[in-house]
Amino acid sequence: MIDVKFSNKVVQVEDGTTILQAIGLAGRQVESNCGGKGTCGKCKVQVKTDTPYSPTLAEKKFLSASELEAGWVLACQHTLTQNAVIHLEEQKDVYQRKADFAELQQIALSPSITKHPLKLARPTVEDQMSDWDRLVSSLPGKETICFSRSAAATLAKVLRDGGFQITAVLDGNRLIAVESHDTSNHGYGIAVDIGTTTVVVYLLDIIKGIIVDSGAMTNPQQIYGADVISRITYAAGGYEKLQEVQKKVMGGLNKIIAKLCQENEIPQEEIYQAVVVGNTTMAHLFLGIDPTYLAPAPFIPVFQQMVDVEAQELGLDILAAGRVVVLPNVAGYVGSDTVGVMLAAGADRLDGVSLIVDIGTNGEMVLSGKGRILTCSTAAGPAFEGAEIRYGMRAAEGAIEGVNITGDVELKIIGEGKARGICGSGLIDAIAEMYRAGVITSSGRYASEPEELEQLPPRVRERLRKGERTNEFVLAWGNDTASGEDIVLSQKDIRALQLAKGAISAGITLLVREMGITPLEIDRVLLAGAFGNYIKKESALGIGLLPPLPLEKIQSIGNAAGDGAKMALLSLEERRRAGTMAKQAEHIELSNKKEFQDEFLKGLDFEGVFE
């Protein structure tokens, strides 16, 4: 066995374990957008060993000479054959602005969890009814309540500790807990949004119908790759790897739950239910279900229906007998997160025609109106999340999130410190501003002709230069960055964004065509997700990401997937609505559409409008 030392922890691994795998075994995180293929250059760590590693071709491509000399390597490129000390750059979690809990729309409160305070007669020699029968005979729907081993396990003590004054907790007709005394004035549940990049947990008092707190973290599964295909590929390697991926996300969720409970002084066993949403792959991995055949055509999921399992079966640290409900999927690449978005947006109740766009690591679109709900998805997310961008990063501290170009470049940086990279909203902003200022043409080509360069302000022009392999534009000079290196956007970065943007544009075009309308007949565009919440509408229109509609028709609706999960937690009626919309939705499989490629190519150009 080999000893691997981190700053405050030593783990033992087998000879031949990759550095990336050792980091995962230690419970630490490092970015690995390509899932260990050596193509992203993000899993940079500093390693000290008796015999230094020889740099690989990938490391020579992504690491500077000074970094190589100082012992920096790509964690996916080397196996461990000797004891090592590993230093990781501190990975900031995805930036989360505090949610405005007042925005949760009013719904008729009717959770499946009900609490029943009871005062039971004490047993006597004359009345020798069992504790279980004594309890159940006093409950509504007693004829349908089945025996629960977990509730019965501590029933005798709970009854007597409470002087036979107790509270029974039911989930529908399931008795899931019995508590001493009257605890009917409070009870909790969690709504969970498992994104490919970010995991968000909302803690709710389901008796009062209020949000107590929320927490978020980078999805721990990102060590297996930034995109769903990388994670499917890893999980498809056998049952043990599938379990490994499932335990990763469960471990992350349990950390958030423990923190929320500690900070709000709530016992974890008083969380009686969880409602979970996520894309179809995330739902499979959360449940520990093999996602292998989601990757190849025809993209068949193992399940689509709503799932209801016990928390202890999954290893989720809430009440062991509490139920975990996963909302239904629509198709292989339109999951329960999109169903949550539809529920929160009221896609089945809006007047006119509504386009709902959720751009995350994957891009899902919904077009509702004329009595129909159409859905589609595109593999557009990695560039929007920074995964295919040289200096791309998640929306964490140090990320450039806004760009303005006038006489020079002005940056807005998360945390207001020095720049570390650029996140998705900043990337859209930068490219829109570069197009508007004439730094790039509508085709995405950097200005190079004399007449093009003459039109640029001098300070903007000096940022445009020839890089090692291609033209690039300096967003931040080295003296203004955390690393001391210039942060640039290369021609390759522009092309990566174009591919993502073209896929989104093509998807919208085909949905509109399927409904038999023109883009100008869309009454509203609703932007969901963190990306949609912080992207500037003007920039999205400026690069042609969205149809050319007036700004007032475009609205951000925040983490609508999470809001849908909250609604389904607080109301059985809303949960049923989610199931109905999932069945009603007509999925348009873009890979089957011959015209998709033509529309995709048209969508590559930055021919948007600025208002």
Coordinates of C-alpha atoms in Angstrom, one line a residue:
M1 CA 0.0 0.0 0.0
I2 CA 1.1 3.6 -0.7
D3 CA 0.7 6.5 1.7
V4 CA -0.7 9.7 0.1
K5 CA -0.6 12.8 2.3
F6 CA -2.9 15.8 1.9
S7 CA -2.8 18.9 4.1
N8 CA -4.5 17.3 7.0
K9 CA -5.2 13.7 6.0
V10 CA -3.3 10.6 4.9
V11 CA -4.9 7.9 2.9
Q12 CA -3.5 4.5 1.8
V13 CA -4.1 3.4 -1.8
E14 CA -3.0 0.4 -3.8
D15 CA -0.1 0.6 -6.1
G16 CA -1.3 1.7 -9.6
T17 CA -4.1 4.0 -8.3
T18 CA -4.2 7.3 -10.3
I19 CA -3.6 10.5 -8.4
L20 CA -7.1 11.5 -9.5
Q21 CA -8.6 8.4 -7.9
A22 CA -6.6 9.0 -4.7
I23 CA -8.0 12.5 -4.4
G24 CA -11.5 11.0 -4.6
L25 CA -10.7 8.3 -2.1
A26 CA -9.5 11.1 0.3
G27 CA -12.8 12.8 0.0
R28 CA -11.2 15.9 -1.6
Q29 CA -12.1 17.6 -4.9
V30 CA -10.3 18.8 -7.9
E31 CA -11.8 19.9 -11.2
S32 CA -11.9 17.1 -13.8
N33 CA -14.1 18.2 -16.6
C34 CA -13.0 15.5 -19.0
G35 CA -13.4 12.6 -16.5
G36 CA -9.7 11.7 -16.5
K37 CA -9.0 11.7 -20.3
G38 CA -6.3 14.3 -20.1
T39 CA -8.1 16.7 -22.5
C40 CA -9.3 19.5 -20.2
G41 CA -6.2 20.3 -18.2
K42 CA -8.2 21.3 -15.2
C43 CA -7.1 18.6 -12.6
K44 CA -3.9 20.4 -11.7
V45 CA -2.1 19.4 -8.4
Q46 CA 1.3 19.8 -7.0
V47 CA 3.0 16.5 -6.1
K48 CA 6.1 15.8 -4.0
T49 CA 7.7 12.3 -4.4
D50 CA 11.2 10.9 -4.2
T51 CA 11.3 10.4 -7.9
P52 CA 9.6 13.2 -9.9
Y53 CA 7.1 12.4 -12.7
S54 CA 8.1 12.9 -16.3
P55 CA 5.6 15.3 -18.0
T56 CA 3.2 13.8 -20.5
L57 CA 2.2 15.4 -23.8
A58 CA -1.0 16.6 -22.1
E59 CA 0.9 18.3 -19.3
K60 CA 3.3 20.0 -21.7
K61 CA 0.2 21.3 -23.5
F62 CA -1.7 22.6 -20.4
L63 CA 1.1 23.5 -17.8
S64 CA 3.7 26.1 -18.1
A65 CA 7.5 25.3 -17.8
S66 CA 7.6 26.9 -14.3
E67 CA 4.7 24.8 -13.2
L68 CA 6.3 21.6 -14.4
E69 CA 9.5 22.5 -12.7
A70 CA 7.6 23.1 -9.4
G71 CA 6.1 19.7 -9.5
W72 CA 2.6 20.5 -10.8
V73 CA 1.0 17.6 -12.7
L74 CA -2.4 16.6 -14.1
A75 CA -3.9 14.2 -11.6
C76 CA -5.4 12.0 -14.3
Q77 CA -2.0 11.5 -16.0
H78 CA -0.1 9.5 -13.4
T79 CA -0.4 6.4 -11.2
L80 CA 1.0 6.2 -7.7
T81 CA 3.9 3.8 -7.3
Q82 CA 5.6 5.6 -4.3
N83 CA 4.5 7.6 -1.3
A84 CA 3.5 11.1 -2.2
V85 CA 2.5 14.5 -0.7
I86 CA -0.3 16.2 -2.7
H87 CA -1.2 19.9 -2.6
L88 CA -4.5 20.9 -4.2
E89 CA -5.4 24.4 -5.2
E90 CA -8.4 25.3 -3.0
Q91 CA -11.5 24.7 -5.0
K92 CA -14.2 27.3 -4.3
D93 CA -17.7 25.9 -4.4
V94 CA -20.1 27.2 -6.9
Y95 CA -21.2 30.7 -6.0
Q96 CA -24.6 30.9 -4.5
R97 CA -26.5 34.2 -4.0
K98 CA -28.9 34.1 -1.0
A99 CA -32.4 33.0 -2.2
D100 CA -35.3 35.3 -1.7
F101 CA -37.6 32.9 0.1
A102 CA -40.6 35.3 -0.4
E103 CA -40.6 34.4 -4.1
L104 CA -42.0 30.9 -3.4
Q105 CA -45.5 31.1 -4.9
Q106 CA -48.5 30.5 -2.8
I107 CA -49.9 27.1 -3.1
A108 CA -52.6 25.1 -1.3
L109 CA -50.7 23.4 1.5
S110 CA -51.4 19.7 1.4
P111 CA -48.3 17.6 2.0
S112 CA -48.4 13.8 2.1
I113 CA -47.0 14.1 5.6
T114 CA -49.5 14.5 8.4
K115 CA -49.0 14.6 12.2
H116 CA -51.6 13.3 14.6
P117 CA -51.3 14.2 18.3
L118 CA -53.0 11.4 20.4
K119 CA -53.7 10.7 24.1
L120 CA -54.0 7.0 24.4
A121 CA -55.5 5.0 27.3
R122 CA -52.9 3.2 29.3
P123 CA -52.9 -0.6 29.2
T124 CA -54.3 -2.5 32.2
V125 CA -54.8 -6.1 33.1
E126 CA -58.3 -5.7 31.7
D127 CA -57.1 -3.9 28.6
Q128 CA -54.1 -5.9 27.2
M129 CA -54.3 -4.6 23.6
S130 CA -50.8 -4.5 22.0
D131 CA -49.1 -1.1 21.7
W132 CA -49.3 -1.2 17.9
D133 CA -53.0 -1.9 17.8
R134 CA -53.6 0.7 20.6
L135 CA -51.9 3.3 18.5
V136 CA -53.3 2.4 15.1
S137 CA -56.9 2.1 16.2
S138 CA -56.8 5.8 17.0
L139 CA -55.5 6.9 13.6
P140 CA -57.5 8.0 10.5
G141 CA -57.5 5.3 7.8
K142 CA -56.5 2.7 10.4
E143 CA -57.8 -0.1 8.1
T144 CA -55.1 0.6 5.5
I145 CA -52.1 1.2 7.8
C146 CA -49.6 -1.6 7.5
F147 CA -47.2 -2.8 10.2
S148 CA -43.9 -0.8 10.2
R149 CA -41.0 -2.5 11.8
S150 CA -39.0 0.7 12.1
A151 CA -41.9 2.6 13.8
A152 CA -42.6 -0.4 16.1
A153 CA -39.0 -0.8 17.1
T154 CA -39.0 2.0 19.7
L155 CA -42.8 2.3 20.1
A156 CA -42.9 0.8 23.7
K157 CA -40.4 3.3 25.0
V158 CA -41.9 6.3 23.1
L159 CA -45.4 5.6 24.5
R160 CA -44.3 5.3 28.1
D161 CA -41.8 8.2 27.9
G162 CA -44.6 10.4 26.7
G163 CA -47.1 9.1 29.3
F164 CA -49.1 7.7 26.3
Q165 CA -49.3 11.3 24.9
I166 CA -47.7 10.9 21.5
T167 CA -47.7 12.2 17.9
A168 CA -48.0 9.8 15.0
V169 CA -46.4 10.8 11.8
L170 CA -48.0 9.5 8.6
D171 CA -46.9 9.6 5.0
G172 CA -50.2 8.9 3.3
N173 CA -51.2 5.6 4.9
R174 CA -47.7 4.7 6.0
L175 CA -46.8 5.2 9.7
I176 CA -43.2 6.3 9.5
A177 CA -42.6 7.7 13.1
V178 CA -44.0 8.0 16.6
E179 CA -42.8 10.9 18.8
S180 CA -43.3 11.5 22.5
H181 CA -45.7 14.3 23.4
D182 CA -47.4 16.7 21.0
T183 CA -45.0 17.7 18.2
S184 CA -47.6 18.6 15.6
N185 CA -46.6 22.2 15.4
H186 CA -43.5 21.4 13.3
G187 CA -42.2 18.9 10.8
Y188 CA -39.6 19.1 8.0
G189 CA -38.9 18.0 4.5
I190 CA -36.2 18.7 2.0
A191 CA -36.4 19.7 -1.7
V192 CA -33.3 18.6 -3.6
D193 CA -32.1 19.8 -7.1
I194 CA -29.3 17.6 -8.3
G195 CA -27.6 19.4 -11.1
T196 CA -24.7 18.0 -13.1
T197 CA -22.6 20.9 -11.7
T198 CA -24.4 22.0 -8.5
V199 CA -26.4 20.2 -5.8
V200 CA -28.9 22.4 -3.9
V201 CA -30.9 21.4 -0.9
Y202 CA -33.9 23.4 0.5
L203 CA -35.0 22.7 4.1
L204 CA -38.8 23.4 4.6
D205 CA -41.2 23.3 7.5
I206 CA -43.9 21.3 5.7
I207 CA -46.5 21.9 8.5
K208 CA -46.2 25.7 8.2
G209 CA -45.4 25.7 4.5
I210 CA -42.2 27.9 4.8
I211 CA -38.6 27.6 3.7
V212 CA -36.3 27.4 6.7
D213 CA -32.9 27.4 5.0
S214 CA -30.9 26.3 2.0
G215 CA -27.4 25.0 1.1
A216 CA -25.5 24.1 -2.0
M217 CA -22.2 22.6 -3.1
T218 CA -20.4 21.5 -6.3
N219 CA -21.7 18.1 -7.3
P220 CA -19.0 15.7 -5.9
Q221 CA -19.5 13.5 -9.0
Q222 CA -17.7 16.1 -11.0
I223 CA -14.4 14.2 -10.4
Y224 CA -15.8 11.7 -13.0
G225 CA -16.3 14.4 -15.6
A226 CA -18.2 17.7 -16.1
D227 CA -20.8 16.2 -18.5
V228 CA -23.3 13.4 -18.1
I229 CA -21.7 11.2 -20.8
S230 CA -18.4 11.0 -18.8
R231 CA -20.3 10.0 -15.7
I232 CA -22.4 7.4 -17.6
T233 CA -19.2 6.0 -19.0
Y234 CA -17.6 5.7 -15.6
A235 CA -20.7 4.2 -13.9
A236 CA -21.0 1.7 -16.8
G237 CA -17.7 0.1 -15.7
G238 CA -19.5 -2.2 -13.3
Y239 CA -21.6 -2.4 -10.2
E240 CA -18.9 -1.2 -7.9
K241 CA -18.3 1.9 -9.9
L242 CA -22.0 2.6 -10.1
Q243 CA -22.1 2.4 -6.3
E244 CA -19.1 4.6 -6.0
V245 CA -20.8 7.4 -8.1
Q246 CA -24.0 7.0 -6.2
K247 CA -22.3 7.3 -2.8
K248 CA -20.4 10.4 -4.0
V249 CA -23.6 12.4 -4.5
M250 CA -25.2 10.9 -1.4
G251 CA -22.2 11.9 0.7
G252 CA -22.4 15.5 -0.6
L253 CA -26.1 15.6 0.1
N254 CA -25.6 14.3 3.6
K255 CA -23.0 17.0 4.3
I256 CA -25.4 19.7 3.3
I257 CA -28.3 18.1 5.4
A258 CA -26.1 17.8 8.5
K259 CA -25.0 21.4 8.2
L260 CA -28.6 22.7 7.7
C261 CA -29.8 20.7 10.7
Q262 CA -27.0 21.8 12.9
E263 CA -27.4 25.5 12.1
N264 CA -31.2 25.4 12.6
E265 CA -31.1 23.0 15.6
I266 CA -33.3 20.4 13.9
P267 CA -32.8 16.7 14.5
Q268 CA -32.2 14.9 11.2
E269 CA -34.8 12.3 12.1
E270 CA -37.4 15.1 12.0
I271 CA -36.9 15.4 8.3
Y272 CA -39.7 13.1 7.1
Q273 CA -39.5 13.3 3.3
A274 CA -37.4 14.4 0.4
V275 CA -38.5 15.4 -3.1
V276 CA -35.7 15.2 -5.6
V277 CA -35.3 16.5 -9.2
G278 CA -32.4 16.2 -11.6
N279 CA -31.8 15.4 -15.2
T280 CA -32.4 11.8 -16.2
T281 CA -28.8 10.7 -15.7
M282 CA -28.5 12.4 -12.3
A283 CA -31.8 10.7 -11.3
H284 CA -30.4 7.3 -12.3
L285 CA -27.1 7.8 -10.5
F286 CA -28.9 9.2 -7.4
L287 CA -30.9 6.0 -7.1
G288 CA -27.9 3.8 -8.0
I289 CA -29.6 2.6 -11.2
D290 CA -27.4 1.7 -14.2
P291 CA -27.5 4.6 -16.8
T292 CA -25.5 2.8 -19.5
Y293 CA -28.1 2.9 -22.2
L294 CA -28.9 6.6 -21.8
A295 CA -25.7 7.4 -23.7
P296 CA -26.2 5.6 -27.1
A297 CA -29.2 6.1 -29.4
P298 CA -32.1 5.5 -28.8
F299 CA -31.2 7.0 -25.3
I300 CA -33.5 4.7 -23.3
P301 CA -33.8 5.3 -19.5
V302 CA -34.5 2.4 -17.1
F303 CA -37.4 4.3 -15.7
Q304 CA -39.5 7.4 -16.4
Q305 CA -42.2 7.3 -13.7
M306 CA -42.2 8.9 -10.3
V307 CA -40.2 6.9 -7.8
D308 CA -40.8 6.5 -4.1
V309 CA -38.3 4.7 -1.9
E310 CA -37.2 4.7 1.7
A311 CA -34.4 7.0 2.7
Q312 CA -32.4 4.2 4.5
E313 CA -32.4 2.2 1.2
L314 CA -30.4 5.0 -0.5
G315 CA -28.3 6.1 2.5
L316 CA -29.9 9.5 2.8
D317 CA -29.5 10.9 6.3
I318 CA -33.0 11.8 7.1
L319 CA -35.6 9.8 9.1
A320 CA -34.7 6.2 8.1
A321 CA -38.3 5.3 7.2
G322 CA -38.9 8.7 5.5
R323 CA -39.8 8.6 1.9
V324 CA -37.6 9.9 -1.0
V325 CA -39.7 10.9 -4.0
V326 CA -38.0 11.5 -7.4
L327 CA -40.3 13.3 -9.8
P328 CA -40.8 11.7 -13.2
N329 CA -38.6 12.0 -16.3
V330 CA -39.8 12.8 -19.8
A331 CA -37.1 11.2 -21.9
G332 CA -33.5 10.2 -21.8
Y333 CA -32.3 13.8 -21.8
V334 CA -35.3 15.6 -20.4
G335 CA -35.5 14.8 -16.7
S336 CA -37.4 15.5 -13.6
D337 CA -35.6 18.9 -13.3
T338 CA -37.4 20.0 -16.4
V339 CA -40.6 18.7 -15.0
G340 CA -39.9 20.8 -11.9
V341 CA -39.3 23.8 -14.1
M342 CA -42.6 23.2 -15.9
L343 CA -44.4 22.9 -12.6
A344 CA -42.9 26.1 -11.1
A345 CA -43.5 28.1 -14.3
G346 CA -47.0 26.8 -14.6
A347 CA -46.4 25.6 -18.2
D348 CA -49.9 24.0 -18.3
R349 CA -51.7 27.2 -17.1
L350 CA -49.9 30.1 -18.9
D351 CA -51.8 32.0 -21.6
G352 CA -50.5 32.2 -25.1
V353 CA -47.2 30.6 -26.1
S354 CA -44.3 30.3 -23.6
L355 CA -40.7 29.3 -24.3
I356 CA -38.9 28.0 -21.2
V357 CA -35.1 27.7 -21.5
D358 CA -33.0 26.0 -18.9
I359 CA -29.3 26.3 -19.7
G360 CA -27.1 24.4 -17.3
T361 CA -24.5 21.7 -18.1
N362 CA -27.2 20.5 -20.4
G363 CA -29.7 22.6 -22.3
E364 CA -33.4 21.8 -22.0
M365 CA -36.2 23.7 -23.7
V366 CA -40.0 23.6 -23.3
L367 CA -42.5 25.3 -25.6
S368 CA -46.0 25.3 -24.2
G369 CA -49.2 26.7 -25.8
K370 CA -52.0 25.7 -28.1
G371 CA -52.9 22.8 -25.8
R372 CA -49.4 21.2 -26.2
I373 CA -46.2 21.0 -24.2
L374 CA -43.1 20.3 -26.4
T375 CA -39.7 19.5 -25.0
C376 CA -36.2 18.9 -26.4
S377 CA -32.7 18.9 -25.1
T378 CA -29.3 19.7 -26.6
A379 CA -25.7 18.8 -25.5
A380 CA -24.9 22.5 -25.1
G381 CA -23.8 22.9 -21.5
P382 CA -20.0 22.3 -21.1
A383 CA -19.0 25.6 -22.8
F384 CA -21.7 27.6 -20.9
E385 CA -20.2 26.1 -17.7
G386 CA -16.7 26.8 -18.7
A387 CA -15.7 23.2 -19.2
E388 CA -14.4 23.7 -22.7
I389 CA -12.9 27.1 -22.2
R390 CA -9.2 27.4 -21.5
Y391 CA -9.7 29.8 -18.6
G392 CA -13.3 28.7 -18.0
M393 CA -14.5 28.0 -14.5
R394 CA -17.7 27.6 -12.5
A395 CA -19.5 30.6 -11.0
A396 CA -17.2 30.7 -8.0
E397 CA -15.2 33.4 -6.3
G398 CA -12.8 35.0 -8.7
A399 CA -14.9 34.2 -11.8
I400 CA -15.4 37.0 -14.3
E401 CA -19.2 37.3 -14.5
G402 CA -19.7 40.5 -16.4
V403 CA -17.8 42.3 -19.2
N404 CA -18.3 45.8 -20.7
I405 CA -16.2 47.1 -23.6
T406 CA -16.0 50.9 -24.3
G407 CA -12.6 52.6 -24.5
D408 CA -11.2 49.6 -22.7
V409 CA -12.4 46.3 -21.0
E410 CA -14.3 46.6 -17.7
L411 CA -14.8 43.4 -15.7
K412 CA -17.3 42.4 -13.0
I413 CA -15.7 39.6 -10.8
I414 CA -17.5 37.4 -8.2
G415 CA -16.2 38.3 -4.8
E416 CA -14.6 41.5 -6.2
G417 CA -11.0 40.1 -5.8
K418 CA -8.6 39.2 -8.5
A419 CA -9.8 37.3 -11.6
R420 CA -9.2 33.5 -11.6
G421 CA -11.1 32.7 -14.8
I422 CA -14.5 33.3 -16.5
C423 CA -17.8 31.6 -15.9
G424 CA -20.8 31.1 -18.2
S425 CA -22.6 34.4 -17.8
G426 CA -19.3 36.2 -18.2
L427 CA -18.5 34.3 -21.3
I428 CA -21.8 35.3 -22.9
D429 CA -21.2 38.9 -21.9
A430 CA -17.7 38.9 -23.2
I431 CA -18.5 37.6 -26.6
A432 CA -21.6 39.8 -27.0
E433 CA -19.4 42.9 -26.1
M434 CA -16.6 41.7 -28.4
Y435 CA -19.1 41.3 -31.3
R436 CA -20.7 44.7 -30.6
A437 CA -17.3 46.4 -30.4
G438 CA -16.0 44.8 -33.5
V439 CA -13.4 42.6 -31.9
I440 CA -15.0 39.6 -33.6
T441 CA -17.2 39.3 -36.7
S442 CA -20.6 37.7 -36.9
S443 CA -18.9 34.5 -37.9
G444 CA -16.9 34.5 -34.7
R445 CA -13.6 35.3 -36.5
Y446 CA -11.3 37.8 -34.7
A447 CA -10.8 41.1 -36.4
S448 CA -7.6 40.9 -38.5
E449 CA -8.1 43.2 -41.6
P450 CA -6.6 46.7 -41.3
E451 CA -10.0 48.4 -41.7
E452 CA -11.4 46.1 -38.9
L453 CA -8.6 46.9 -36.6
E454 CA -8.7 50.6 -37.2
Q455 CA -12.2 50.8 -35.8
L456 CA -11.2 49.4 -32.4
P457 CA -10.2 51.8 -29.6
P458 CA -6.4 51.7 -29.0
R459 CA -6.6 49.9 -25.6
V460 CA -9.0 47.3 -27.0
R461 CA -6.9 46.8 -30.1
E462 CA -3.7 46.1 -28.0
R463 CA -5.6 43.2 -26.2
L464 CA -6.0 41.4 -29.5
R465 CA -2.9 39.3 -30.3
K466 CA -1.5 36.2 -31.8
G467 CA -1.2 33.4 -29.2
E468 CA 0.8 30.2 -29.3
R469 CA -1.6 28.5 -31.6
T470 CA -4.3 31.0 -32.6
N471 CA -5.5 34.5 -32.1
E472 CA -6.7 35.5 -28.7
F473 CA -8.1 38.5 -26.8
V474 CA -6.8 39.5 -23.3
L475 CA -9.7 39.9 -20.9
A476 CA -7.5 40.5 -17.8
W477 CA -3.8 41.3 -17.7
G478 CA -1.6 39.2 -15.4
N479 CA -1.2 41.9 -12.8
D480 CA -5.0 41.8 -12.2
T481 CA -5.3 38.0 -12.0
A482 CA -4.9 35.6 -9.1
S483 CA -2.3 33.4 -11.0
G484 CA -0.3 36.3 -12.5
E485 CA -1.1 34.9 -16.0
D486 CA -3.1 36.8 -18.6
I487 CA -6.7 35.5 -18.9
V488 CA -7.6 35.3 -22.5
L489 CA -10.3 34.1 -24.8
S490 CA -8.9 32.2 -27.8
Q491 CA -10.4 31.5 -31.2
K492 CA -11.0 27.9 -30.0
D493 CA -12.9 29.3 -27.0
I494 CA -15.1 31.3 -29.3
R495 CA -15.8 28.2 -31.5
A496 CA -16.7 26.2 -28.4
L497 CA -19.3 28.8 -27.4
Q498 CA -20.6 28.9 -31.0
L499 CA -21.2 25.2 -31.0
A500 CA -23.2 25.4 -27.7
K501 CA -25.1 28.5 -28.9
G502 CA -25.9 26.9 -32.3
A503 CA -27.4 23.8 -30.6
I504 CA -29.7 25.9 -28.4
S505 CA -30.8 28.1 -31.3
A506 CA -31.5 25.0 -33.5
G507 CA -33.5 23.4 -30.7
I508 CA -35.7 26.5 -30.3
T509 CA -36.2 26.8 -34.0
L510 CA -37.4 23.2 -34.3
L511 CA -39.7 23.5 -31.4
V512 CA -41.3 26.6 -32.8
R513 CA -41.6 24.9 -36.2
E514 CA -43.2 21.8 -34.6
M515 CA -45.9 24.0 -33.0
G516 CA -46.6 25.7 -36.3
I517 CA -45.7 29.3 -35.2
T518 CA -43.0 31.8 -35.9
P519 CA -40.5 33.0 -33.2
L520 CA -42.2 36.4 -33.1
E521 CA -45.5 34.7 -31.9
I522 CA -43.8 33.6 -28.7
D523 CA -45.5 35.6 -25.9
R524 CA -42.8 35.2 -23.2
V525 CA -39.3 33.6 -22.8
L526 CA -38.6 32.3 -19.3
L527 CA -35.0 31.7 -18.4
A528 CA -34.5 29.0 -15.7
G529 CA -31.5 27.9 -13.6
A530 CA -28.6 29.8 -12.1
F531 CA -27.2 30.6 -15.6
G532 CA -30.5 32.0 -16.8
N533 CA -30.8 34.0 -13.6
Y534 CA -27.6 35.9 -14.0
I535 CA -27.1 36.1 -17.8
K536 CA -27.7 39.6 -19.2
K537 CA -30.7 39.4 -21.5
E538 CA -29.1 42.0 -23.8
S539 CA -26.1 39.8 -24.2
A540 CA -28.2 36.7 -24.9
L541 CA -30.1 38.6 -27.6
G542 CA -26.9 40.2 -28.9
I543 CA -25.3 36.9 -29.9
G544 CA -28.6 35.4 -31.2
L545 CA -28.9 32.9 -28.4
L546 CA -32.6 33.8 -28.0
P547 CA -35.3 34.8 -30.6
P548 CA -35.3 38.5 -31.4
L549 CA -38.0 39.5 -29.0
P550 CA -38.5 42.7 -26.9
L551 CA -36.6 42.7 -23.6
E552 CA -39.8 42.9 -21.7
K553 CA -40.9 39.5 -23.0
I554 CA -37.8 37.8 -21.5
Q555 CA -37.8 37.0 -17.8
S556 CA -35.5 35.1 -15.4
I557 CA -37.3 32.7 -13.1
G558 CA -34.4 31.5 -11.0
N559 CA -33.9 27.9 -9.9
A560 CA -37.3 26.8 -11.1
A561 CA -36.3 23.2 -10.9
G562 CA -35.7 23.6 -7.2
D563 CA -39.0 25.6 -6.9
G564 CA -40.9 22.7 -8.5
A565 CA -39.4 20.3 -6.0
K566 CA -40.5 22.5 -3.2
M567 CA -44.0 22.7 -4.6
A568 CA -44.2 18.9 -4.9
L569 CA -43.0 18.6 -1.4
L570 CA -45.6 20.9 0.1
S571 CA -48.6 19.8 -2.0
L572 CA -49.9 16.4 -3.2
E573 CA -51.9 18.3 -5.8
E574 CA -48.8 19.9 -7.3
R575 CA -47.1 16.5 -7.2
R576 CA -49.9 15.1 -9.3
R577 CA -49.7 18.0 -11.7
A578 CA -46.0 17.3 -12.2
G579 CA -46.9 13.7 -13.1
T580 CA -49.6 14.8 -15.5
M581 CA -47.3 17.3 -17.3
A582 CA -44.6 14.7 -17.6
K583 CA -47.1 12.3 -19.4
Q584 CA -48.5 15.2 -21.5
A585 CA -45.1 16.4 -22.7
E586 CA -44.2 15.6 -26.3
H587 CA -40.5 15.0 -26.6
I588 CA -38.9 16.1 -29.8
E589 CA -35.7 14.0 -30.4
L590 CA -33.5 16.4 -32.3
S591 CA -31.1 13.6 -33.5
N592 CA -34.0 12.3 -35.6
K593 CA -34.6 15.6 -37.3
K594 CA -32.9 15.9 -40.6
E595 CA -33.2 19.7 -40.5
F596 CA -31.4 20.0 -37.2
Q597 CA -27.9 20.1 -38.8
D598 CA -29.0 22.9 -41.2
E599 CA -30.4 25.0 -38.3
F600 CA -27.4 24.2 -36.1
L601 CA -25.1 25.6 -38.8
K602 CA -27.3 28.7 -39.2
G603 CA -27.2 29.2 -35.4
L604 CA -23.4 29.4 -35.3
D605 CA -23.4 33.0 -36.4
F606 CA -23.6 35.9 -33.9
E607 CA -26.4 37.6 -35.7
G608 CA -28.3 38.9 -32.8
V609 CA -29.9 42.2 -31.9
F610 CA -28.8 44.8 -29.3
E611 CA -31.5 46.9 -27.6

